[in-house]
Coordinates of C-alpha atoms in Angstrom, one line a residue:
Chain S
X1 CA 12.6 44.8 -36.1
X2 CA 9.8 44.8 -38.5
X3 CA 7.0 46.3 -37.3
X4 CA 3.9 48.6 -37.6
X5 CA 4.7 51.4 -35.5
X6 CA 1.7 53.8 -36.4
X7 CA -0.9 51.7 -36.9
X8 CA -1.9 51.6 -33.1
X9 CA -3.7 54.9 -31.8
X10 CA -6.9 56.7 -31.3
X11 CA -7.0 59.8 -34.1
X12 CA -9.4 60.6 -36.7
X13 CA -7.6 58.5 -39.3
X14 CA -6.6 55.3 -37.2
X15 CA -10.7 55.1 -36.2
X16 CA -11.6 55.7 -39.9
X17 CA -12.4 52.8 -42.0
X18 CA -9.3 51.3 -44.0
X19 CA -11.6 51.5 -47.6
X20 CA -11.6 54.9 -47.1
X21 CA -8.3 55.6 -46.3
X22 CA -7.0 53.4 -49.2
X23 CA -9.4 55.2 -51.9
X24 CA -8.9 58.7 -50.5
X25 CA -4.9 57.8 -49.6
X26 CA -4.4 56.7 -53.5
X27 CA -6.4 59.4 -55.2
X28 CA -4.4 62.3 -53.8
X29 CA -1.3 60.6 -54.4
X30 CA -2.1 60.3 -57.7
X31 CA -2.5 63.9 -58.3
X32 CA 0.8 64.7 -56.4
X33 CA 2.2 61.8 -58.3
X34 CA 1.2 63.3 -61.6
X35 CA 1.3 67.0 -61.0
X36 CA 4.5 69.6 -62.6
X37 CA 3.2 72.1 -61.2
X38 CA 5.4 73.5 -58.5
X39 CA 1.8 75.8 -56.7
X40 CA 0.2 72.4 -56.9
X41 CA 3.0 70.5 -55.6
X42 CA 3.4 72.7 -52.7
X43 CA -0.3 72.9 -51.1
X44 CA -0.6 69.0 -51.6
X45 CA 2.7 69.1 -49.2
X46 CA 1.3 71.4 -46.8
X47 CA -2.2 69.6 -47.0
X48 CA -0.6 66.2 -46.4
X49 CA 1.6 67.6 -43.5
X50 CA -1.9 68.3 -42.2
X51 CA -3.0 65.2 -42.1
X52 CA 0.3 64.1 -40.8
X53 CA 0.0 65.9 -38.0
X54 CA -4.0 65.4 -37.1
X55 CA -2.4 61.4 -37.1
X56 CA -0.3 62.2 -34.3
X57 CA 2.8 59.7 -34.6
X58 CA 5.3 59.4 -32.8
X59 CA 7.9 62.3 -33.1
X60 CA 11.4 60.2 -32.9
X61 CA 10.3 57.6 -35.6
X62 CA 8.5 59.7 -38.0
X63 CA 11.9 61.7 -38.7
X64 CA 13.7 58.8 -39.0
X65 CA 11.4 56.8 -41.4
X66 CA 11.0 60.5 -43.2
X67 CA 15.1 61.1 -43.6
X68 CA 15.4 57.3 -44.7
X69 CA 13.0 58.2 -47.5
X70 CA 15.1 61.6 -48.1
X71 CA 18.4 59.6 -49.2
X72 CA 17.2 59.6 -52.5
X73 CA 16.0 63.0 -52.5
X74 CA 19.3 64.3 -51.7
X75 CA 20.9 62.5 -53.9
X76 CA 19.1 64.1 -56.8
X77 CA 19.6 67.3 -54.7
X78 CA 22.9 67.1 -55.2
X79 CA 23.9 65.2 -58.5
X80 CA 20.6 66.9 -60.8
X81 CA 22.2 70.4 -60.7
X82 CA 25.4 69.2 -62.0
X83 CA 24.5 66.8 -64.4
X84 CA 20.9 67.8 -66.0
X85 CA 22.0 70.9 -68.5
X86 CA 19.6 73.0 -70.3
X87 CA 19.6 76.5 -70.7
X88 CA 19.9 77.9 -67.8
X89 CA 22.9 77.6 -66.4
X90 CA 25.2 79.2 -63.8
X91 CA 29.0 79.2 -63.6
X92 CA 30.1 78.5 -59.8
X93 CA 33.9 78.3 -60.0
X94 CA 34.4 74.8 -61.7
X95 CA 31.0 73.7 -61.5
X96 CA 28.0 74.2 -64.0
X97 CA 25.2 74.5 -61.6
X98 CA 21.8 74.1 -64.1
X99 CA 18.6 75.6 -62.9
X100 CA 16.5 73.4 -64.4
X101 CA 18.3 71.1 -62.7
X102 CA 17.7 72.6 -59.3
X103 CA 13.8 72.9 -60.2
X104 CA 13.0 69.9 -61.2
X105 CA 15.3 68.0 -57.7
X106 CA 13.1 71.2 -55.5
X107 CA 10.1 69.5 -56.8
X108 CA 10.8 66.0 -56.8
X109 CA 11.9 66.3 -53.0
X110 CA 8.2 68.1 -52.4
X111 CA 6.6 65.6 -54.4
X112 CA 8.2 62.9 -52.3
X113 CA 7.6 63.9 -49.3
X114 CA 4.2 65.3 -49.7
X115 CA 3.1 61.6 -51.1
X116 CA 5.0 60.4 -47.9
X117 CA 3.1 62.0 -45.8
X118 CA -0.3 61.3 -47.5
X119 CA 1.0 57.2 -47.0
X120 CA 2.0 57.7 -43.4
X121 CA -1.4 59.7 -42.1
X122 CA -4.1 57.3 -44.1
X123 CA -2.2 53.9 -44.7
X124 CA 0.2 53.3 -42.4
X125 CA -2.2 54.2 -39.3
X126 CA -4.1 50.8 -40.7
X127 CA -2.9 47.6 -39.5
X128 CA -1.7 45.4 -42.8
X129 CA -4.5 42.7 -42.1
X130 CA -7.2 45.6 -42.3
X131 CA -5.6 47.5 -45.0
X132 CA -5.8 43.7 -47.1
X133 CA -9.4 43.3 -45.8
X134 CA -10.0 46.6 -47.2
X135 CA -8.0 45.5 -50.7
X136 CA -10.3 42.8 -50.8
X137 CA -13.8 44.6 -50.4
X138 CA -12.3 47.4 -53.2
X139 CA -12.8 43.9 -55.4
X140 CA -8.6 43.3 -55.3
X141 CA -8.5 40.1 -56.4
X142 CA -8.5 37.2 -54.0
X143 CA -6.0 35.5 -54.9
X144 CA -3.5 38.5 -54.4
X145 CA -5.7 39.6 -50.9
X146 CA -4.6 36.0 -49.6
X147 CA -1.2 36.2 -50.6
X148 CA -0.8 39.2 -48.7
X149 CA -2.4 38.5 -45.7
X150 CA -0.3 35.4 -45.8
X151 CA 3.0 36.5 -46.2
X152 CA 2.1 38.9 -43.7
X153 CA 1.5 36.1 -41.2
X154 CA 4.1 34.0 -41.9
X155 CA 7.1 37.1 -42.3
X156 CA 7.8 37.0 -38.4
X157 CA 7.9 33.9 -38.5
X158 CA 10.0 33.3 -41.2
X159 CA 12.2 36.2 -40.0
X160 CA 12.6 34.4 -36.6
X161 CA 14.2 31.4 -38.3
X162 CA 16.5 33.4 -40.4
X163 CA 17.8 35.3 -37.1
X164 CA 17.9 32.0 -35.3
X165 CA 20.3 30.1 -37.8
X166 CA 22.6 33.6 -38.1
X167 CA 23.0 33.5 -34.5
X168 CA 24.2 30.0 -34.6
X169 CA 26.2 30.8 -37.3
X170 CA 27.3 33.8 -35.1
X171 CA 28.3 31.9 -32.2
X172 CA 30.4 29.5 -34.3
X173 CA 32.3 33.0 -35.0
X174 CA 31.4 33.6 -38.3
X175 CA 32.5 37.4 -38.8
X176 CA 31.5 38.5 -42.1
X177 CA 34.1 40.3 -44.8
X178 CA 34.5 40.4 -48.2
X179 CA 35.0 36.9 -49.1
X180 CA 33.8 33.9 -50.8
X181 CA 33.1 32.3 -47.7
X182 CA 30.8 34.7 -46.2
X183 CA 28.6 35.0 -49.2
X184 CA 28.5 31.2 -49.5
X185 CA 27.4 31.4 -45.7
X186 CA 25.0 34.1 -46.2
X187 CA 23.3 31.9 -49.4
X188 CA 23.3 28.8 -47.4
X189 CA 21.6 30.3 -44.2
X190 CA 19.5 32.1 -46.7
X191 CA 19.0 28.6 -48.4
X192 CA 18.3 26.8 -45.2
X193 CA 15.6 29.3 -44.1
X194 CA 13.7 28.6 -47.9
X195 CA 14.0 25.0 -47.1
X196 CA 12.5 25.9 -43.7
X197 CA 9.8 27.8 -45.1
X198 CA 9.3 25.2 -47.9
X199 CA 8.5 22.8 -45.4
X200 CA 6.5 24.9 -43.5
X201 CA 3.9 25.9 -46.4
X202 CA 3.5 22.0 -46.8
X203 CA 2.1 21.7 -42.9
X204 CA 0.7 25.2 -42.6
X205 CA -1.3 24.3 -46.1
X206 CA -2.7 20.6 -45.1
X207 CA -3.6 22.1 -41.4
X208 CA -5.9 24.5 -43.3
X209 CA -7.2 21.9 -45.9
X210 CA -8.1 19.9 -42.4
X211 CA -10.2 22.8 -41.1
X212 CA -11.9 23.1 -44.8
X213 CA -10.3 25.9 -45.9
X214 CA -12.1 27.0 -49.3
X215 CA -9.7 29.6 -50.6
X216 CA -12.0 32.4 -48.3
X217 CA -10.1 34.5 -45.4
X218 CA -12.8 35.6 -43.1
X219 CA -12.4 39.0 -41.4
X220 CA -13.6 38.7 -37.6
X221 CA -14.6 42.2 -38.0
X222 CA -17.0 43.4 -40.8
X223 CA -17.1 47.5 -40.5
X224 CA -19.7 49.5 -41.5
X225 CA -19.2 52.5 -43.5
X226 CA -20.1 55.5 -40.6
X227 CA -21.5 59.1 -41.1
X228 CA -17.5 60.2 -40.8
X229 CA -16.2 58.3 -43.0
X230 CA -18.3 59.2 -46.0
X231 CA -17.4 62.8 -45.0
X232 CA -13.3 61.8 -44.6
X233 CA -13.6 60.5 -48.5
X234 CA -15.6 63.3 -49.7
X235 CA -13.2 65.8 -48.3
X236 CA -10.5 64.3 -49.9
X237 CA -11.5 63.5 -52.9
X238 CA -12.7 66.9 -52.7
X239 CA -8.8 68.5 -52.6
X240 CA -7.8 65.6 -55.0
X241 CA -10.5 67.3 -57.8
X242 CA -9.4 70.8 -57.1
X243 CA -5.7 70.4 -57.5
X244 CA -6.2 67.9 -60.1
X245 CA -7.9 70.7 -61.7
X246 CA -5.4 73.7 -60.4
X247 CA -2.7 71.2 -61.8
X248 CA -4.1 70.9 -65.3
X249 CA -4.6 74.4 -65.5
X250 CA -1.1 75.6 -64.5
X251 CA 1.1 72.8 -65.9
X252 CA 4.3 74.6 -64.6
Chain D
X1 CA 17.0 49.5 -55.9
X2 CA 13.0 51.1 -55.3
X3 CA 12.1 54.1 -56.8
X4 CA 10.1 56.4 -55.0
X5 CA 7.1 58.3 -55.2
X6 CA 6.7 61.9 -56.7
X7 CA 9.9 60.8 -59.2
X8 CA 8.3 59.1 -62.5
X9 CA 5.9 60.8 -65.1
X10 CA 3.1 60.5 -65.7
X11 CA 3.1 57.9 -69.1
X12 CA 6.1 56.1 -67.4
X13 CA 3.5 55.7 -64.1
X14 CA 1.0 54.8 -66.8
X15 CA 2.8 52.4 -68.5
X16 CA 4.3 50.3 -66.0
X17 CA 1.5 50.2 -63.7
X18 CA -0.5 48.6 -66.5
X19 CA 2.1 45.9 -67.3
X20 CA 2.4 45.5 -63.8
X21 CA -1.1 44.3 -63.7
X22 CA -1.0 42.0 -66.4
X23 CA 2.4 40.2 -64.9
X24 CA 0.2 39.8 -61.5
X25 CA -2.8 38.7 -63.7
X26 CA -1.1 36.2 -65.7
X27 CA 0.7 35.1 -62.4
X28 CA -2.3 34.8 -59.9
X29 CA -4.0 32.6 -63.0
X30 CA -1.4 30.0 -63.1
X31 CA -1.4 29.7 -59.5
X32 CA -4.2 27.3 -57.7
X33 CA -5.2 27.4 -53.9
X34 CA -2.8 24.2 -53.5
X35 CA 0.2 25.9 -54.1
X36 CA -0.8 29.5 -52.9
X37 CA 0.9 28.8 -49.2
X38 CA 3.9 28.2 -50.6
X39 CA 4.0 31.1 -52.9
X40 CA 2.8 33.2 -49.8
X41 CA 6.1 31.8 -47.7
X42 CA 7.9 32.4 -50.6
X43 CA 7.2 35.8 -51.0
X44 CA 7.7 36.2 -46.9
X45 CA 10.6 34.7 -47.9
X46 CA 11.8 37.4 -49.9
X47 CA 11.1 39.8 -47.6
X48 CA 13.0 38.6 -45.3
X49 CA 15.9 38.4 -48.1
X50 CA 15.7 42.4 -47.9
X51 CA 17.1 42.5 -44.4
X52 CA 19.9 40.6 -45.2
X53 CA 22.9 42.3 -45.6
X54 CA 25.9 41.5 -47.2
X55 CA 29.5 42.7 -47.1
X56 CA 30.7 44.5 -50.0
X57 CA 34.0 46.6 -50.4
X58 CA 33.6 49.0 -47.4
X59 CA 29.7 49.3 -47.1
X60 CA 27.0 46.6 -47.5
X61 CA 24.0 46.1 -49.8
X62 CA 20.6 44.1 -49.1
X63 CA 19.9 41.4 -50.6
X64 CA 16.9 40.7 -53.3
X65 CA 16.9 37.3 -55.0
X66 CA 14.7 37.8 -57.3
X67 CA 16.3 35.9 -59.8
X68 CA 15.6 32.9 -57.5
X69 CA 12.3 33.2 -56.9
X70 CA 12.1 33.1 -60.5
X71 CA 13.7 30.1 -60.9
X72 CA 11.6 28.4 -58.0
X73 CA 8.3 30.2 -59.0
X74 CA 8.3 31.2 -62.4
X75 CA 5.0 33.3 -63.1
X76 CA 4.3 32.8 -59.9
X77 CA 6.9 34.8 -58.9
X78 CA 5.2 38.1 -60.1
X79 CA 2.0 38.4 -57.6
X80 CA 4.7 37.2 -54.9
X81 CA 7.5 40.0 -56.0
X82 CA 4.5 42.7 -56.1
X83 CA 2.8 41.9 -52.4
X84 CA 6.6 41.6 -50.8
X85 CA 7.2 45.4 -52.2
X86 CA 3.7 46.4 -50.8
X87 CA 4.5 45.5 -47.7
X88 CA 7.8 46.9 -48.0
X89 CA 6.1 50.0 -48.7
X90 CA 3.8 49.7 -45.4
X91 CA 6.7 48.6 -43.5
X92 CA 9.2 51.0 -44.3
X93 CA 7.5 53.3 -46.7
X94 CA 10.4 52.0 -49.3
X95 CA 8.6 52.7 -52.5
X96 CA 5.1 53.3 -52.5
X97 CA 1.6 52.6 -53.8
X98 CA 1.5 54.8 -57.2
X99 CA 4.9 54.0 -58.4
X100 CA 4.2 50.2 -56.6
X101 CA 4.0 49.5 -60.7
X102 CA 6.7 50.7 -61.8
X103 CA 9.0 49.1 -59.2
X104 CA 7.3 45.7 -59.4
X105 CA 7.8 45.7 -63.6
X106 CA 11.2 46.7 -62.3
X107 CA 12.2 43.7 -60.0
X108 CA 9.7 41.2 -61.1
X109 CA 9.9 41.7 -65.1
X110 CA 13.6 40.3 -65.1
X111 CA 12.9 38.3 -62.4
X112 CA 10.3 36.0 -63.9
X113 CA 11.9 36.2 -67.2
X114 CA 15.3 35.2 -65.9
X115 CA 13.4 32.6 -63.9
X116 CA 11.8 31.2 -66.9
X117 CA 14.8 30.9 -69.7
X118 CA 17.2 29.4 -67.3
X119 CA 15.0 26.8 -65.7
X120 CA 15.5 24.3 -67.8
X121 CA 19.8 25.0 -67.6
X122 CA 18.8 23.6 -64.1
X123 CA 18.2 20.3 -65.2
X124 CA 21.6 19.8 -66.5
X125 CA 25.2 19.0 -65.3
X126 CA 26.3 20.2 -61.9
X127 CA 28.1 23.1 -64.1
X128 CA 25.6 24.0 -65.6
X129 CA 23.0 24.7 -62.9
X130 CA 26.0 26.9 -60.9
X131 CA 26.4 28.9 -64.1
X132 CA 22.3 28.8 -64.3
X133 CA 22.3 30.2 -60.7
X134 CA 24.3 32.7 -60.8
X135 CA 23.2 34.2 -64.4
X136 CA 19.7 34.5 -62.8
X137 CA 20.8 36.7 -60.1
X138 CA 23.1 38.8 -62.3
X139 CA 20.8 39.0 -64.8
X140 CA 17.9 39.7 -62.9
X141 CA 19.6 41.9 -61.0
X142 CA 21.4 43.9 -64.4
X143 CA 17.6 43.9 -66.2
X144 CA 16.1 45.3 -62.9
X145 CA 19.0 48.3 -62.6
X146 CA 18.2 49.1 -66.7
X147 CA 14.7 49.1 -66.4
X148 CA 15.0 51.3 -63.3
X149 CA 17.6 54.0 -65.3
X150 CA 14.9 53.4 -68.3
X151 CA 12.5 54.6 -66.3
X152 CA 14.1 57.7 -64.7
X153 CA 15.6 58.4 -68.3
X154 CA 12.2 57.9 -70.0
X155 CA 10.5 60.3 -67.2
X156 CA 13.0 63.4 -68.3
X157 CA 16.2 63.1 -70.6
X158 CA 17.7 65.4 -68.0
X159 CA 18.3 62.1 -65.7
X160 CA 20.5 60.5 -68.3
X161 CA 23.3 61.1 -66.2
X162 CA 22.1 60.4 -62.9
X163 CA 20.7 57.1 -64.4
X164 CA 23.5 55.4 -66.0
X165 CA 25.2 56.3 -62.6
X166 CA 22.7 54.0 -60.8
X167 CA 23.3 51.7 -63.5
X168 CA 26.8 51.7 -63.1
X169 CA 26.7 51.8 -59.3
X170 CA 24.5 48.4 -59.1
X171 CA 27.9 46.3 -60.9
X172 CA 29.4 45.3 -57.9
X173 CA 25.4 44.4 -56.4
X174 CA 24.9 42.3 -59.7
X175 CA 28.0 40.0 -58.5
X176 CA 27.2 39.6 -54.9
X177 CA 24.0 39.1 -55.9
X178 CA 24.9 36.2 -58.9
X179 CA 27.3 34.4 -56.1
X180 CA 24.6 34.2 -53.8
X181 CA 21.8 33.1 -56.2
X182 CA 24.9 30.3 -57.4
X183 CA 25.0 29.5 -54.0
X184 CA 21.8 29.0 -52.7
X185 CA 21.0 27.4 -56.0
X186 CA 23.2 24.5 -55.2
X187 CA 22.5 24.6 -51.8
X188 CA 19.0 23.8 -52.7
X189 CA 19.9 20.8 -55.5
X190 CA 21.8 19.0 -52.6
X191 CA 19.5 20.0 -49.8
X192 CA 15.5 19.9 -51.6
X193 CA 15.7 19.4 -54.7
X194 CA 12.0 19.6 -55.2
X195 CA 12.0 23.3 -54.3
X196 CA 13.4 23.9 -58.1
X197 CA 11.1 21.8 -59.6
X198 CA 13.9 19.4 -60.1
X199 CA 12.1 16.1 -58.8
X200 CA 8.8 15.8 -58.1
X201 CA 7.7 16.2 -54.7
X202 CA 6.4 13.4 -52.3
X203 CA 2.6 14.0 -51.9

């Protein structure tokens, strides 16, 4: 159930090192994150698709994870045309449909999506253990590195246990409904698997003090920074620049 | 209950983000290495609270329990809130990295906060940690929804609208959500009392 679907493969991105992916991934986001201009919007989209496709995932997933994302999007889709107002502003029977309205959910839903894209071609084709390795060489802070790599570790585990105890609760027919005693037996498998995990942290944490664990995770592989990789970033930070530029320029 | 990328502007990106860091900052500084497992299960832990989902009127909602993690974490709660909606983003690209701010000031703010003033209610008669419990979920969960709607409202007026209908959509998720948090709550004071701080544990 959880899982990193397209993280394993053989493309440009998924052979490029996870520093660069993260710097590169982040800086064009940012400038689709803070463009409003809809010219800028657009070619980040179409770029991004790009590099969705050069990262080859798997068709029947992608759309699924894409229209998950979209739920939202059509939400304002729907409800910012009728409720926004402004000036422009067309009569359709009984319904006020603004323009303004309609602009700003047109380029919300191409914002979206073209940052969605950017995240699924450079981050999500890095396993989470690199892409925290990576965190930690950009200077993250250690602390917040280990965290991550931990829960990480431990969430399959964790999720295991919670399945485990529902499917004893399931086989003890617990159906659930809208009552007090589902929701007190929801908190109370939900309580048991904190206790569980409670417990856990205790023995996982002395097993590591007993192998001298300092505080220091340390990555089996060290990558070097190759020829292509230098050339990934600079192309991307390259596009970043120019429609960071193009967006200042044309704010609408 | 994240919001996603491409919808915040700019200052409201700006804003959070920093505030963000200084919630992770001040939380990452009151936690030492001998208790960083257990906010790492913890926060695995919360994850795993996401896939839960509970019956309510005809649909469901997940769960997020972030007002008990702030009771069992406090501070700590923040870095743990912030790495669990990371990987939620990597997992199932809910959220993402530039507005990763703005939805972990969203869901951690209230949760720590909530976490914080009602701790000490937790110490108190059997009563009073219930009602304790399940003002930290409603709470948490009521703050988290406002922030959110002040965000979206704050990015363009035009979203007043669609934002107090969010708002007013998370009411019924506010209960389950305070029932659940009572319940675990006193789950927890029969079952490990330790785990909220209330005795201290036996090292």
């Amino acid at each position: 159930m959880i899982s990193e679907p397209f993280s394993s493969g053989s493309t440009l991105f998924h052979c490029s090192d996870a520093r660069v992916k993260v710097i590169g991934g982040t800086v064009l986001s940012l400038v689709l994150a803070t463009t409003t201009s809809f010219a800028v919007a657009m070619i980040g989209f179409l770029f991004t698709s790009l590099l969705l496709l050069i990262s080859r995932p798997s068709p029947g997933l992608i759309l699924k994870r894409i229209a998950t994302v979209n739920i939202f999007t059509l939400f304002l889709l729907f409800s910012l045309p009728l409720t926004y107002g402004g000036a422009d502003i067309v009569q359709l029977q009984y319904f006020q449909i603004s323009l303004d309205g309609m602009r700003i959910a047109c380029l919300i839903a191409i914002k979206t999506n073209g940052i969605l894209f950017c995240f699924l071609a450079l981050l999500a084709t890095s396993s989470t253990v690199s892409l925290g390795h990576a965190l930690e060489r950009l200077r993250l802070p250690r602390k917040l590195v280990f965290l991550l790599l931990f829960s990480y570790r431990q969430l399959f585990v964790i999720h295991q246990e919670y399945l485990r105890l529902h499917r004893a609760a399931q086989l003890r027919a617990f159906t659930p409904s809208n009552s007090l005693h589902t929701y007190r037996t929801y908190s109370h498998l939900f309580g048991m698997t904190l206790v569980k995990s409670w417990n856990r942290a205790e023995r996982v944490h002395q097993a590591m003090i007993l192998r001298g664990f300092d505080g220091r995770l340390i990555p089996l592989k060290q990558p070097q920074l190759r020829k292509s990789d230098y050339l990934l970033l600079a192309s991307l930070l390259l596009i970043s620049l120019i429609l960071a530029g193009f967006s200042l320029n044309n704010p609408v | 209950m994240h919001i996603s990328e491409g919808i915040l502007s700019t200052p409201v990106l700006a804003g959070s983000a920093v505030l963000t860091v200084m919630g992770t900052a001040v939380g990452l500084k009151k936690l030492d290495y001998d208790r960083i497992m257990t906010v790492s299960l913890l926060s695995a832990t919360f994850f795993v609270a996401s896939l839960i989902h509970v019956p309510i009127g005809p649909g469901s909602v997940h769960l997020l329990l972030g007002g008990l993690l702030g009771l069992i974490l406090g501070w700590g709660a923040f870095p743990a809130i912030i790495v669990a909606l990371f990987l939620q983003a990597i997992f199932f690209q809910y959220g993402g990295i530039i507005v990763l701010g703005a939805n972990g000031l969203n869901i951690a703010g209230p949760a720590v906060l909530c976490g914080l003033l009602l701790h000490p209610m937790l110490l108190g008669t059997r009563k009073q940690q219930m009602t304790a419990g399940f003002l930290a979920g409603f709470c948490s969960m009521f703050f988290s929804a406002l922030l959110m709607a002040g965000a979206l409202f704050l990015s363009d007026q035009g979203f007043l609208k669609v934002a107090s209908l969010i708002l007013a959509s998370h009411f019924p998720v506010m209960i389950v959500e305070g029932l659940i948090t009572m319940f675990v709550v006193t789950f927890l004071v029969r079952v490990q009392p330790e785990i909220l701080s209330l005795t201290t544990s036996p090292q």
